Short mmCIF file of C-alpha atoms and ligand atoms in Angstrom, two decimals:
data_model
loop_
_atom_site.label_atom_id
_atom_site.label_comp_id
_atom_site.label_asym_id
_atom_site.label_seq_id
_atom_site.Cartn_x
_atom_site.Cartn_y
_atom_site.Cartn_z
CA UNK J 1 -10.54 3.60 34.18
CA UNK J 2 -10.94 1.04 31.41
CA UNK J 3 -9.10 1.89 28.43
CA UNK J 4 -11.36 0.61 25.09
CA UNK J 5 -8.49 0.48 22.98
CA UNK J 6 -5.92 -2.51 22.32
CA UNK J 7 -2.75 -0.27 21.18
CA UNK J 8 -3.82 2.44 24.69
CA UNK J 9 -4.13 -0.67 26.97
CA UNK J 10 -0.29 -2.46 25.91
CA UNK J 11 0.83 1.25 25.95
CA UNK J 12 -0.70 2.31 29.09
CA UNK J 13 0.50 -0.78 30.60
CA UNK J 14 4.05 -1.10 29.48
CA UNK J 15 4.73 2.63 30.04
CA UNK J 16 3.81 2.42 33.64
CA UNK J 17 5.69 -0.95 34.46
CA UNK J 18 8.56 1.20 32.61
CA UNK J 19 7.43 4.49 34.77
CA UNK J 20 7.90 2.38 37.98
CA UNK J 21 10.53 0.34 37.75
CA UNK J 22 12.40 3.31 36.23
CA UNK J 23 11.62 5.34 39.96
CA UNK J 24 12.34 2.60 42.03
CA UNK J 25 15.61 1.66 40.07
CA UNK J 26 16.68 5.77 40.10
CA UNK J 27 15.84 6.11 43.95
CA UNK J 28 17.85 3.17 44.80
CA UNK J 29 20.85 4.47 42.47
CA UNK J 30 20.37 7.71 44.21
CA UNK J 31 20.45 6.39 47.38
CA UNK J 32 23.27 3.88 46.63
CA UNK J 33 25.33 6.72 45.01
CA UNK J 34 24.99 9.24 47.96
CA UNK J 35 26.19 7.00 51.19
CA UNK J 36 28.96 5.90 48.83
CA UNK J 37 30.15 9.53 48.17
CA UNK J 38 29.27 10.59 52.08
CA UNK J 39 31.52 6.97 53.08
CA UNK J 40 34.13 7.80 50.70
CA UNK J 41 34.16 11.61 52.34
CA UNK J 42 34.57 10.12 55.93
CA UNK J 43 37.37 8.03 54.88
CA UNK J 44 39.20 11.02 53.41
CA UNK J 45 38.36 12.65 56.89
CA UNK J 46 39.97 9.73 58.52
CA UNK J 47 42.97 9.56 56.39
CA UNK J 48 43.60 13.61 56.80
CA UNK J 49 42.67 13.48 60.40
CA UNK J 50 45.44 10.62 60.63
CA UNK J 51 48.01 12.69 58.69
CA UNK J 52 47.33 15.81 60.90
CA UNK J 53 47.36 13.71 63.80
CA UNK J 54 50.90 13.03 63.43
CA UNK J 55 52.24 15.87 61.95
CA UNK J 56 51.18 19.48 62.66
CA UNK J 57 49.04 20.82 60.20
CA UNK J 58 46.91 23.88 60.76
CA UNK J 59 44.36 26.13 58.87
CA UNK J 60 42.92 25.63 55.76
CA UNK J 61 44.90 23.00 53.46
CA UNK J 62 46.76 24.48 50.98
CA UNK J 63 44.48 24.98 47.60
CA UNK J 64 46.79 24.20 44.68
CA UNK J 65 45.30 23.37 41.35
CA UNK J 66 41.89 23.89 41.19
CA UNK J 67 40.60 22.30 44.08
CA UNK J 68 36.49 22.97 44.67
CA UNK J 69 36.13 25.27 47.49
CA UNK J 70 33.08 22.99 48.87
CA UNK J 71 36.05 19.97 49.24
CA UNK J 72 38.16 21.93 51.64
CA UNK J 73 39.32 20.91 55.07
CA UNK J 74 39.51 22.83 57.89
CA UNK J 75 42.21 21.77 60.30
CA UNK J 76 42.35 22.80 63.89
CA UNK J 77 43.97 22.25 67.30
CA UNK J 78 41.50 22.19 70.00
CA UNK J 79 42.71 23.50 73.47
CA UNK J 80 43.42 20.76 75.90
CA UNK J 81 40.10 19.65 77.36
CA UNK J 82 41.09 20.81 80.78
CA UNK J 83 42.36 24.73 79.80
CA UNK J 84 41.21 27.31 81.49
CA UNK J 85 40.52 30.89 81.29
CA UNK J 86 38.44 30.46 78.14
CA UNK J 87 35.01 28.92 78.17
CA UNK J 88 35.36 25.98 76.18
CA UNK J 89 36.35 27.28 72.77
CA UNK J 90 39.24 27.38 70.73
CA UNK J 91 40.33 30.92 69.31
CA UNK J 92 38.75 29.72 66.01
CA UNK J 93 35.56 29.05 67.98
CA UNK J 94 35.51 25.13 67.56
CA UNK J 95 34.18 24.12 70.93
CA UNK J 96 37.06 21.77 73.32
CA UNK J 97 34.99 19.40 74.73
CA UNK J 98 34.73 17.33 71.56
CA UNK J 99 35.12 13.95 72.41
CA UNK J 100 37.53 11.86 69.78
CA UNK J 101 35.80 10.73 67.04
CA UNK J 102 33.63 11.03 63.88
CA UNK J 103 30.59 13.35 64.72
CA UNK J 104 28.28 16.03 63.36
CA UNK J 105 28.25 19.16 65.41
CA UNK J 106 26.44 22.57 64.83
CA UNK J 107 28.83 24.76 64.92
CA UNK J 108 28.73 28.90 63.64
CA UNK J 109 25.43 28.23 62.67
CA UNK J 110 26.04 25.47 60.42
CA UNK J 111 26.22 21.31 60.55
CA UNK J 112 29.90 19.77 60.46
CA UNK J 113 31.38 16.55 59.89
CA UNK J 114 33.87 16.54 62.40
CA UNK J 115 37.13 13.97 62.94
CA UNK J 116 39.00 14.49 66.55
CA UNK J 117 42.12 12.70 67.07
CA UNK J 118 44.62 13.30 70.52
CA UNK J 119 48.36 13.13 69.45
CA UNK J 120 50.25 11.13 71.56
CA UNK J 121 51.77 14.14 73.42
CA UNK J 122 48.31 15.22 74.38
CA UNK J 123 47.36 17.96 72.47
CA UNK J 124 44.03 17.22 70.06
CA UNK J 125 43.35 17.75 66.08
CA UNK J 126 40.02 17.99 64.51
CA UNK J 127 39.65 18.17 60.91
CA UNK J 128 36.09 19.05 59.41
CA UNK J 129 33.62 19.66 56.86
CA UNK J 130 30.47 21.55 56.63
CA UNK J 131 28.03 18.50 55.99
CA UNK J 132 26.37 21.44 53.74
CA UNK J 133 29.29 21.22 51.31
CA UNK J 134 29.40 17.18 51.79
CA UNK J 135 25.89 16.64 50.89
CA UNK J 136 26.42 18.71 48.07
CA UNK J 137 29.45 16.98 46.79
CA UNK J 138 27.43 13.51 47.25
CA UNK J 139 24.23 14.42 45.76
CA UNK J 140 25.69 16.01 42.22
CA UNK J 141 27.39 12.74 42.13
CA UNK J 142 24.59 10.55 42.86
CA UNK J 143 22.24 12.72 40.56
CA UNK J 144 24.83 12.27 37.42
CA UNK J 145 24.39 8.26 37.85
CA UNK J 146 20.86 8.69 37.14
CA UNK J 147 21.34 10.95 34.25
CA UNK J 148 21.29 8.48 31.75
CA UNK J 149 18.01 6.31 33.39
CA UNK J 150 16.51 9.80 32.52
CA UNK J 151 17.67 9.65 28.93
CA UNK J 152 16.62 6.52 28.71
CA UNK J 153 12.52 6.75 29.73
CA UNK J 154 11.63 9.06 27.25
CA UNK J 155 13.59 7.09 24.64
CA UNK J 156 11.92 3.57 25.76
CA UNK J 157 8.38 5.03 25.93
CA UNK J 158 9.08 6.39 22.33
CA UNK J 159 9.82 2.96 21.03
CA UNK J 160 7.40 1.03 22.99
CA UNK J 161 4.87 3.71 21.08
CA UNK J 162 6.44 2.87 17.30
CA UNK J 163 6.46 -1.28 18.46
CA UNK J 164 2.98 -1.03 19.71
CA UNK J 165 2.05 0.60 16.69
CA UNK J 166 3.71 -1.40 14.28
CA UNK J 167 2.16 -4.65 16.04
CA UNK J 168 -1.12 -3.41 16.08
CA UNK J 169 -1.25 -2.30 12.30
CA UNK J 170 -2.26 -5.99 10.86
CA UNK J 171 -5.77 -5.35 12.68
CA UNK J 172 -6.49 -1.66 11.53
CA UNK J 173 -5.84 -2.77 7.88
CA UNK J 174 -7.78 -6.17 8.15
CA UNK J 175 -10.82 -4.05 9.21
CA UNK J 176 -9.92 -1.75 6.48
CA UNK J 177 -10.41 -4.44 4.24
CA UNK J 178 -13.27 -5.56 5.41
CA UNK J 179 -15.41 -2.40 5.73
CA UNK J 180 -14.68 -1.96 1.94
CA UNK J 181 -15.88 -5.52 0.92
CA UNK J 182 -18.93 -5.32 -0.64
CA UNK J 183 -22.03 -7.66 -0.34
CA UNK J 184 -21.47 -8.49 -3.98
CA UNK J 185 -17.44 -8.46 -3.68
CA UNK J 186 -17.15 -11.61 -1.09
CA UNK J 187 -12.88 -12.67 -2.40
CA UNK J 188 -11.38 -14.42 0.98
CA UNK J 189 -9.14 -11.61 3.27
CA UNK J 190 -5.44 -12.12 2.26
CA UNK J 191 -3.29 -14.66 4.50
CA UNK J 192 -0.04 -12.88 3.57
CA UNK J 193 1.73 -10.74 6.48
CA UNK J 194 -0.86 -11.54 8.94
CA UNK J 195 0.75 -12.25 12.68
CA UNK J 196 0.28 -15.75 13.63
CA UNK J 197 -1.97 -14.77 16.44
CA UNK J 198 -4.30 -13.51 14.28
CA UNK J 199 -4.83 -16.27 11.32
CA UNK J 200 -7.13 -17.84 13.22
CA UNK J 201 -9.25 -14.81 13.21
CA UNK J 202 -9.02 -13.94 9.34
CA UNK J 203 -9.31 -17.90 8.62
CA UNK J 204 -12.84 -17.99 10.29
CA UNK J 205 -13.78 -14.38 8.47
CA UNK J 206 -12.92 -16.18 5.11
CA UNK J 207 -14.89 -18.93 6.54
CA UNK J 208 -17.48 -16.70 7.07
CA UNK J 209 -17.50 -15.17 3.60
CA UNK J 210 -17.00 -18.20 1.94
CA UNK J 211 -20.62 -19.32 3.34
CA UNK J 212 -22.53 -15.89 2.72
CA UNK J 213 -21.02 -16.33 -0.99
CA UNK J 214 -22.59 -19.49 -1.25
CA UNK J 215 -26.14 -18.11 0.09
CA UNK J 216 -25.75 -15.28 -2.43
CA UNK J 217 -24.89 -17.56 -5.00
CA UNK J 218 -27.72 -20.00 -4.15
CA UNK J 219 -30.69 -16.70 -3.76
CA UNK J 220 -28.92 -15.52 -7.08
CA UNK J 221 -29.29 -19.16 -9.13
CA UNK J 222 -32.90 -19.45 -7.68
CA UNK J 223 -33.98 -15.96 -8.76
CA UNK J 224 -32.67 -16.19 -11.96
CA UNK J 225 -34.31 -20.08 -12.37
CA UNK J 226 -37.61 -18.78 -11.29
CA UNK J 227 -37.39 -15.74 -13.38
CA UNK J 228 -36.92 -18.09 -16.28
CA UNK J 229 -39.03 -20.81 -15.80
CA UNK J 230 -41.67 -18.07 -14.99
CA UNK J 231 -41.42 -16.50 -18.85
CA UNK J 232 -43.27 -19.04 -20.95
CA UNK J 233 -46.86 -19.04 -18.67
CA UNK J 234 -46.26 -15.32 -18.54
CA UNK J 235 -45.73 -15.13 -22.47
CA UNK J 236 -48.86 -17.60 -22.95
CA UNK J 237 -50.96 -15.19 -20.45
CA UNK J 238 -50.03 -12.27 -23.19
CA UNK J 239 -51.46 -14.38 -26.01
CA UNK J 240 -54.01 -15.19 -24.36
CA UNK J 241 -55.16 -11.70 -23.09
CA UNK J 242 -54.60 -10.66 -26.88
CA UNK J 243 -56.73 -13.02 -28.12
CA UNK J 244 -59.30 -12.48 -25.69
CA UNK J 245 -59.53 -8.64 -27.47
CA UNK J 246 -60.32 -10.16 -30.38
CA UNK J 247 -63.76 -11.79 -28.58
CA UNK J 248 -66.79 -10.25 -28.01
CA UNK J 249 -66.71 -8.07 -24.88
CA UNK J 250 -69.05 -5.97 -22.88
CA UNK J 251 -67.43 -2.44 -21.57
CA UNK J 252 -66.43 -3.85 -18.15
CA UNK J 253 -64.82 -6.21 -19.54
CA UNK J 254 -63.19 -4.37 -21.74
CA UNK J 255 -61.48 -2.46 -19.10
CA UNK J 256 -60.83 -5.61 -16.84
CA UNK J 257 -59.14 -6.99 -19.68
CA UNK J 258 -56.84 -3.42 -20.11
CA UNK J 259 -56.07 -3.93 -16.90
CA UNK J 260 -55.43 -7.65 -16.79
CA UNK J 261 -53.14 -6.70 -19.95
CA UNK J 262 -51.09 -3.99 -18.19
CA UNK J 263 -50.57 -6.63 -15.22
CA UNK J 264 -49.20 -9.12 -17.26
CA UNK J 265 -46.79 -6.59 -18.94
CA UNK J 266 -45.45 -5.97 -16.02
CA UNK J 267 -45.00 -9.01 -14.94
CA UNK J 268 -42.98 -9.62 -18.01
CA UNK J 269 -40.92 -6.59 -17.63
CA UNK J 270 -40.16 -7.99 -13.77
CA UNK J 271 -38.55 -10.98 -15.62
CA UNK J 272 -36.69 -9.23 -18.02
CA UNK J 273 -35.26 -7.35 -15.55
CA UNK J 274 -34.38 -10.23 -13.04
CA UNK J 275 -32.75 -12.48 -15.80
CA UNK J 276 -30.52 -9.01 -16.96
CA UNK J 277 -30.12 -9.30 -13.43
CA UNK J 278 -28.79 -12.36 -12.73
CA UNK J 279 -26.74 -12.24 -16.19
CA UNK J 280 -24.53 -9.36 -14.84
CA UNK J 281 -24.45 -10.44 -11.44
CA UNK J 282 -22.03 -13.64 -12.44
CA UNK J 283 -18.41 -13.01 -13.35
CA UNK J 284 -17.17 -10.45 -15.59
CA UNK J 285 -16.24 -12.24 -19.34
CA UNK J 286 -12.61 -12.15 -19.09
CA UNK J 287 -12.20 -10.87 -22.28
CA UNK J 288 -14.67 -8.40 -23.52
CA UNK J 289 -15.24 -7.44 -26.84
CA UNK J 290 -14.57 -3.56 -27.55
CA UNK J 291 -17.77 -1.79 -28.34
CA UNK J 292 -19.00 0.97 -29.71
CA UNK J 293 -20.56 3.04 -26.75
CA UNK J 294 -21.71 6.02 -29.45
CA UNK J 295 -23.33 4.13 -31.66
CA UNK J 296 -25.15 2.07 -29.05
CA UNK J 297 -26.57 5.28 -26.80
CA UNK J 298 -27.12 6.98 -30.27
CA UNK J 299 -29.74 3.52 -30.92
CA UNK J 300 -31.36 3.60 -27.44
CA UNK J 301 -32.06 7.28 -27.41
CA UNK J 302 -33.55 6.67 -31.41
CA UNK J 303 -35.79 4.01 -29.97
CA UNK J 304 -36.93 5.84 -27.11
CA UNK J 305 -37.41 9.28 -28.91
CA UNK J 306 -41.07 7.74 -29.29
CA UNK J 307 -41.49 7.80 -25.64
CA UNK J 308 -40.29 11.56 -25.00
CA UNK J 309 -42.44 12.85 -27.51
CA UNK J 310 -45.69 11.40 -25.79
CA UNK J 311 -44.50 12.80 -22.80
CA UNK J 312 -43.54 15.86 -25.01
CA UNK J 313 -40.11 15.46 -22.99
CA UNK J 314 -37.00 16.92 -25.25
CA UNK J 315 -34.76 14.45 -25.07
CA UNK J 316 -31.91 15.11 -26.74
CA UNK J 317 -27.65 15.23 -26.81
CA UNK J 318 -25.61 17.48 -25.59
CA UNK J 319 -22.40 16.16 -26.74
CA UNK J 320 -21.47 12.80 -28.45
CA UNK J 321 -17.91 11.85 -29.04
CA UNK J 322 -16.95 8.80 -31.07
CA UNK J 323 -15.58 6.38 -27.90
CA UNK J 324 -15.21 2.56 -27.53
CA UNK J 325 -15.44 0.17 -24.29
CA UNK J 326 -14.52 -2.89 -23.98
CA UNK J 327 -18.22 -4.65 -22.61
CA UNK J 328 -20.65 -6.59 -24.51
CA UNK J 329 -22.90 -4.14 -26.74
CA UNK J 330 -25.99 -5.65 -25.03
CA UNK J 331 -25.13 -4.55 -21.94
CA UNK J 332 -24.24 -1.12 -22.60
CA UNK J 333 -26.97 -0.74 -23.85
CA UNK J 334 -29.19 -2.23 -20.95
CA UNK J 335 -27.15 0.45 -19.11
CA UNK J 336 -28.12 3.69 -21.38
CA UNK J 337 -31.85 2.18 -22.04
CA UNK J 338 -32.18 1.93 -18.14
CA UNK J 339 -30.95 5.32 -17.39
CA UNK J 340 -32.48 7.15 -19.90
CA UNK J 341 -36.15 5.37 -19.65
CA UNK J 342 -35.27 6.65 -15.61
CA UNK J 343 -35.02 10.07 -16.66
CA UNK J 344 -37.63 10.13 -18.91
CA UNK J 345 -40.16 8.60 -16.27
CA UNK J 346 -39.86 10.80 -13.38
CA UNK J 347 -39.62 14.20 -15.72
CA UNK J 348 -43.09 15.46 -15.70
CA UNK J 349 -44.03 16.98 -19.43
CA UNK J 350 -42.00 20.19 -21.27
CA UNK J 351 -39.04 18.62 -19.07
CA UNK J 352 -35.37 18.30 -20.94
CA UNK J 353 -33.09 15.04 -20.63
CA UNK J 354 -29.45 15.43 -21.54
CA UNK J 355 -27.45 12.79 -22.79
CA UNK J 356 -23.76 13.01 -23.00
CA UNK J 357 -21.26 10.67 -23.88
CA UNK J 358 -17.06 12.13 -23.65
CA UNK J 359 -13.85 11.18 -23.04
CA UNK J 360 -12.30 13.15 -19.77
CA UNK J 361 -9.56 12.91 -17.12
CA UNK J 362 -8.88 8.61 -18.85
CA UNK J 363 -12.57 8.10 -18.31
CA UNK J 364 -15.44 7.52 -20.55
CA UNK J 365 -17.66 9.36 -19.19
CA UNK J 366 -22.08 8.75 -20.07
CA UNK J 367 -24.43 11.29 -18.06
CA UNK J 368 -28.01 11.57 -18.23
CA UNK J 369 -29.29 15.23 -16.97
CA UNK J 370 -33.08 15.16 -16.46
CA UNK J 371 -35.03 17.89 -14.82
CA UNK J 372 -37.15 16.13 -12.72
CA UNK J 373 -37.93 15.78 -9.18
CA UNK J 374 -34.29 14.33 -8.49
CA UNK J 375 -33.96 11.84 -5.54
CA UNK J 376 -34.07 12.59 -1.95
CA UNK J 377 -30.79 12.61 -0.02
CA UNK J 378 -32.21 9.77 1.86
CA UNK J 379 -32.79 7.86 -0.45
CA UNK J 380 -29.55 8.06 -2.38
CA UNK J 381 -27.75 5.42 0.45
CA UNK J 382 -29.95 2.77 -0.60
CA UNK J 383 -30.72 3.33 -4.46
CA UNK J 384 -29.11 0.77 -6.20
CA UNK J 385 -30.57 -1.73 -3.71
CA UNK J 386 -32.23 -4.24 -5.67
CA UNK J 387 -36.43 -3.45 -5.29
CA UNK J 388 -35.39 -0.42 -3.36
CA UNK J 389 -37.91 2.80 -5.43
CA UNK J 390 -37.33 5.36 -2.94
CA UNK J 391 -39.86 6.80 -0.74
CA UNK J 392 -40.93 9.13 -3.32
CA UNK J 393 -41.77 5.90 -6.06
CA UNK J 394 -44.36 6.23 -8.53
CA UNK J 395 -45.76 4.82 -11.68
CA UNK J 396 -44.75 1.58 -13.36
CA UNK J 397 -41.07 -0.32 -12.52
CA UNK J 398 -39.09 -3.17 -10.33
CA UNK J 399 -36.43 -1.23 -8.31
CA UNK J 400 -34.27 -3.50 -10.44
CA UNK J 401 -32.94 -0.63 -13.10
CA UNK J 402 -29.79 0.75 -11.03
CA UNK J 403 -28.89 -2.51 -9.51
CA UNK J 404 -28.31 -3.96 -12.89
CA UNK J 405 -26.89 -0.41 -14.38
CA UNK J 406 -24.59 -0.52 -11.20
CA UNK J 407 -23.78 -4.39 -12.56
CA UNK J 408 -22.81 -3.50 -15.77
CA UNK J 409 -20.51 -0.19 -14.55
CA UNK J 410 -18.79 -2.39 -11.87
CA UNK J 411 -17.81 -4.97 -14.57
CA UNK J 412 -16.55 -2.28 -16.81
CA UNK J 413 -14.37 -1.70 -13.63
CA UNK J 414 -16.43 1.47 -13.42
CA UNK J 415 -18.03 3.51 -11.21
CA UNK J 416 -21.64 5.04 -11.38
CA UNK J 417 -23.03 8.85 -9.50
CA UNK J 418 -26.17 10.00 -9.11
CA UNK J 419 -26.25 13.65 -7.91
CA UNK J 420 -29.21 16.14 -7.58
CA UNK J 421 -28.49 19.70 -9.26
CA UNK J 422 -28.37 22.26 -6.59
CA UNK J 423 -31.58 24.11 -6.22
CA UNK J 424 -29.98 27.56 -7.61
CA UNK J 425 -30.24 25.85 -10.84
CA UNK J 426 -33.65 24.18 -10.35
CA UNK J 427 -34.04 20.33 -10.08
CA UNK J 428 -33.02 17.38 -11.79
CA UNK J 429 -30.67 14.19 -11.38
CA UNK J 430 -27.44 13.97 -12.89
CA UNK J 431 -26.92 10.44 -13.48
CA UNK J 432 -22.75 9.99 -14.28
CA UNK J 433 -21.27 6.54 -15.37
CA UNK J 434 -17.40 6.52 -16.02
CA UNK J 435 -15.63 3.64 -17.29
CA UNK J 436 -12.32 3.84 -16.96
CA UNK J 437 -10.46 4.30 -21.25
CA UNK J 438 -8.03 1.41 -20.98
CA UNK J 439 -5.44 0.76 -24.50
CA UNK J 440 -7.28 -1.63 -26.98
N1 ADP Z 501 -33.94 10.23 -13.04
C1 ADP Z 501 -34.55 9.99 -11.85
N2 ADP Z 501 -35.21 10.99 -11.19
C2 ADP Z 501 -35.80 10.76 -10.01
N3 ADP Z 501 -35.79 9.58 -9.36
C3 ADP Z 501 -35.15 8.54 -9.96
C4 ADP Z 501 -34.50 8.69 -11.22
N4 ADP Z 501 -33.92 7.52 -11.55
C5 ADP Z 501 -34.25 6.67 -10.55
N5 ADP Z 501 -35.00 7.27 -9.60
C6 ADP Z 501 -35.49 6.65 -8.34
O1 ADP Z 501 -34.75 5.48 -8.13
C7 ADP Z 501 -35.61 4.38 -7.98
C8 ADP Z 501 -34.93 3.15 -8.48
O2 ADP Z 501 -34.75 3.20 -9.88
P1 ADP Z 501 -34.62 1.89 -10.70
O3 ADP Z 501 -33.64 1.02 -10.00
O4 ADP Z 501 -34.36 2.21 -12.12
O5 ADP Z 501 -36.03 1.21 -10.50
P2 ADP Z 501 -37.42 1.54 -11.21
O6 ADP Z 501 -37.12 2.53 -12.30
O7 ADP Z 501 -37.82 0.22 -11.73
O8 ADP Z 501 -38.28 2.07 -10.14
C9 ADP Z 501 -36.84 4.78 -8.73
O9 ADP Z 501 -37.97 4.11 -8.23
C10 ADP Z 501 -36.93 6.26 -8.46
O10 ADP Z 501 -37.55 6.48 -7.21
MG1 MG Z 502 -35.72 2.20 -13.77
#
């Protein structure tokens, strides 16, 4: 099994190198610790079978203190090997034929550790053990020396989990960082806290942006260079239609002209809207003038009152409180004409649009409510894409409006929010710009 993961792989791998050498190191303790404890038993065997060999000791030894039942000794004298009359067994049972010596015998039902030693007068000791009671003595001492390797797994693999974490943190946040860069927001990754291993990486990513910035800023200088080299044939082509009104015309070509006429309007339009384009798209002035936003909206909406009423669109203001921002005036009010003009396109006739300009939560907050169509969820992704008109386009326009209204909100530090009212209350597009109120 391949684990896809970085921070599962180092953990999976260093836990079971830990895992293993942890059950090799406790089975070797184990082992280590038991045939000490069993050798150190048979030595007390030997020194007690010693003691009783010279001195006559019988029975159970004496249990002063609190000495564990499992540790006694049984001492015995065996019957001469050649007794008779009995078969073989002492009065205690312990068979007579033991030869001298350590051995193990099964004896009552039960293994024992046995020690037989002849006196020198003949007559024979054994002292013994149940090996029951031995191995039990030897393996509670062997288990406590691994009592502390157990401690010590679960602790290891809970700090291998926080260091493997911690390590691995520098990569989560870098890709943090760069799924929020945006195409238009291309400032090099920071160097600072990065692990060595990894500068490499983020020095070839800021590479990497550094050249895409450069494309941008080469596509942006070109559009904006056409655009503007493009506006004086455009602006002789209106003259010239014009003028050509003025001549002589048959009815065909009176209508070729109309529509030679609305061509070249929107040509111009294109080109008004690619050089506000590519005047937003550079660098925010660093120190903006403070405008006023009311007055400005309160201007576009007066010029464009013309509009709704050949539409017969009420257009119209909800609420208007007296706020300032710092931004140029002209491009404010790019960003109300473009927004309002949107609303007022795609609301068919004896629709409403709702402007609304207030101060809420620190925020300036300008909102166009029209009750048109609204824009399809699919579409929404993609909007301010420059050229992007939805799948749902129609009429007259560039796709250019909400790339440059985005512009404007984004150097106002702002943020722009297009939402489509919920179908309980019928349709429409909420259009919500808020601009953070910072002290002027
Ligand atoms: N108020 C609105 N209601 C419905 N659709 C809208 C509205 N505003 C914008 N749109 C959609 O967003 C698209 C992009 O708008 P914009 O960038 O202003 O370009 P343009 O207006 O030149 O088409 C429009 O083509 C239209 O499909
Ligand atoms: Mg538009």
């Amino acid at each position: 099994m391949l684990i896809a993961s970085l921070r599962g792989r180092l953990f999976a791998g260093l836990a079971v190198f830990v895992v293993g050498t942890a059950l090799v190191a406790g089975y070797l303790a184990f082992r280590w610790a038991f045939d000490e404890a069993i050798e150190l038993q048979d030595a007390i065997l030997l020194q007690v079978g010693s003691l009783a060999a010279n001195n006559r000791l019988e029975g159970r030894l004496p249990s002063e203190g609190n000495i564990d039942g499992e540790a006694q000794l049984l001492i015995q004298d065996l019957q001469p090997r050649n007794a008779t009359g009995n078969s073989g067994t002492t009065h205690y049972g312990l068979p007579s034929d033991l030869s001298d010596g350590l051995q193990t015998i099964a004896w009552n039902g039960e293994q024992w550790r046995i020690l037989v030693r002849t006196r020198s007068d003949g007559s024979r000791v054994a002292v013994g053990q149940p090996t029951a009671n031995r191995d039990e003595v030897a393996q509670d001492s062997a288990l406590r020396t691994i009592v502390p390797l157990g401690v010590l797994i679960p602790c290891l693999m809970v700090v291998i989990a926080i260091v493997v974490d911690r390590s691995l943190r520098p990569l989560s946040s870098l890709a943090k960082d760069l799924d929020a860069k945006q195409s238009d927001h291309l400032e090099k990754l920071p160097i600072a806290g990065i692990p060595t291993e990894l500068l490499p990486f983020v020095a070839s990513i800021n590479r990497l942006l550094e050249r895409i910035g450069a494309m941008f800023d080469k596509e942006r200088r070109f559009v904006a260079d056409a655009a503007h080299e493009l506006r004086t044939p455009i602006t002789a082509l209106i003259v010239q239609a014009d003028n050509l009104e003025r001549a002589a015309l048959s009815e065909d070509g009176r209508d070729r002209l109309q529509s030679l006429k609305s061509g070249t309007r929107r040509t111009a339009h294109l080109l008004e809207q690619l050089l506000t384009l590519a005047k937003y798209d550079s660098e925010a002035a660093t120190d903006p003038p403070s405008s006023e936003f009311d007055r400005i909206v309160k201007g576009v909406v007066a010029d464009l009152l013309p509009v709704a009423r050949d539409r017969s669109i009420d257009l119209g203001f909800i609420r208007v409180e007296a706020v300032s921002v710092r931004a140029e005036s002209v491009a404010l009010g790019v960003l109300a004409r473009n927004l309002i003009d949107n609303a007022l396109r795609h609301t068919p006739a004896g629709g409403r649009v709702d402007v609304s300009l207030f101060v809420e939560d620190e925020h300036v907050v300008f909102q166009v409510d029209d009750t048109g169509p609204g824009i399809p969820e699919v579409d929404l992704d993609r909007i301010f894409e420059p050229f992007f008109r939805g799948s749902r386009f129609r009429g007259e326009g560039t796709g250019l409006g909400l790339s440059i209204v985005r512009r404007i909100a984004d150097q106002c530090h702002g943020s722009i929010r297009l939402e489509n009212k919920p179908h309980s209350k019928g349709s429409g597009l909420r259009v919500r710009v808020s601009i953070p109120l910072k002290e002027h």
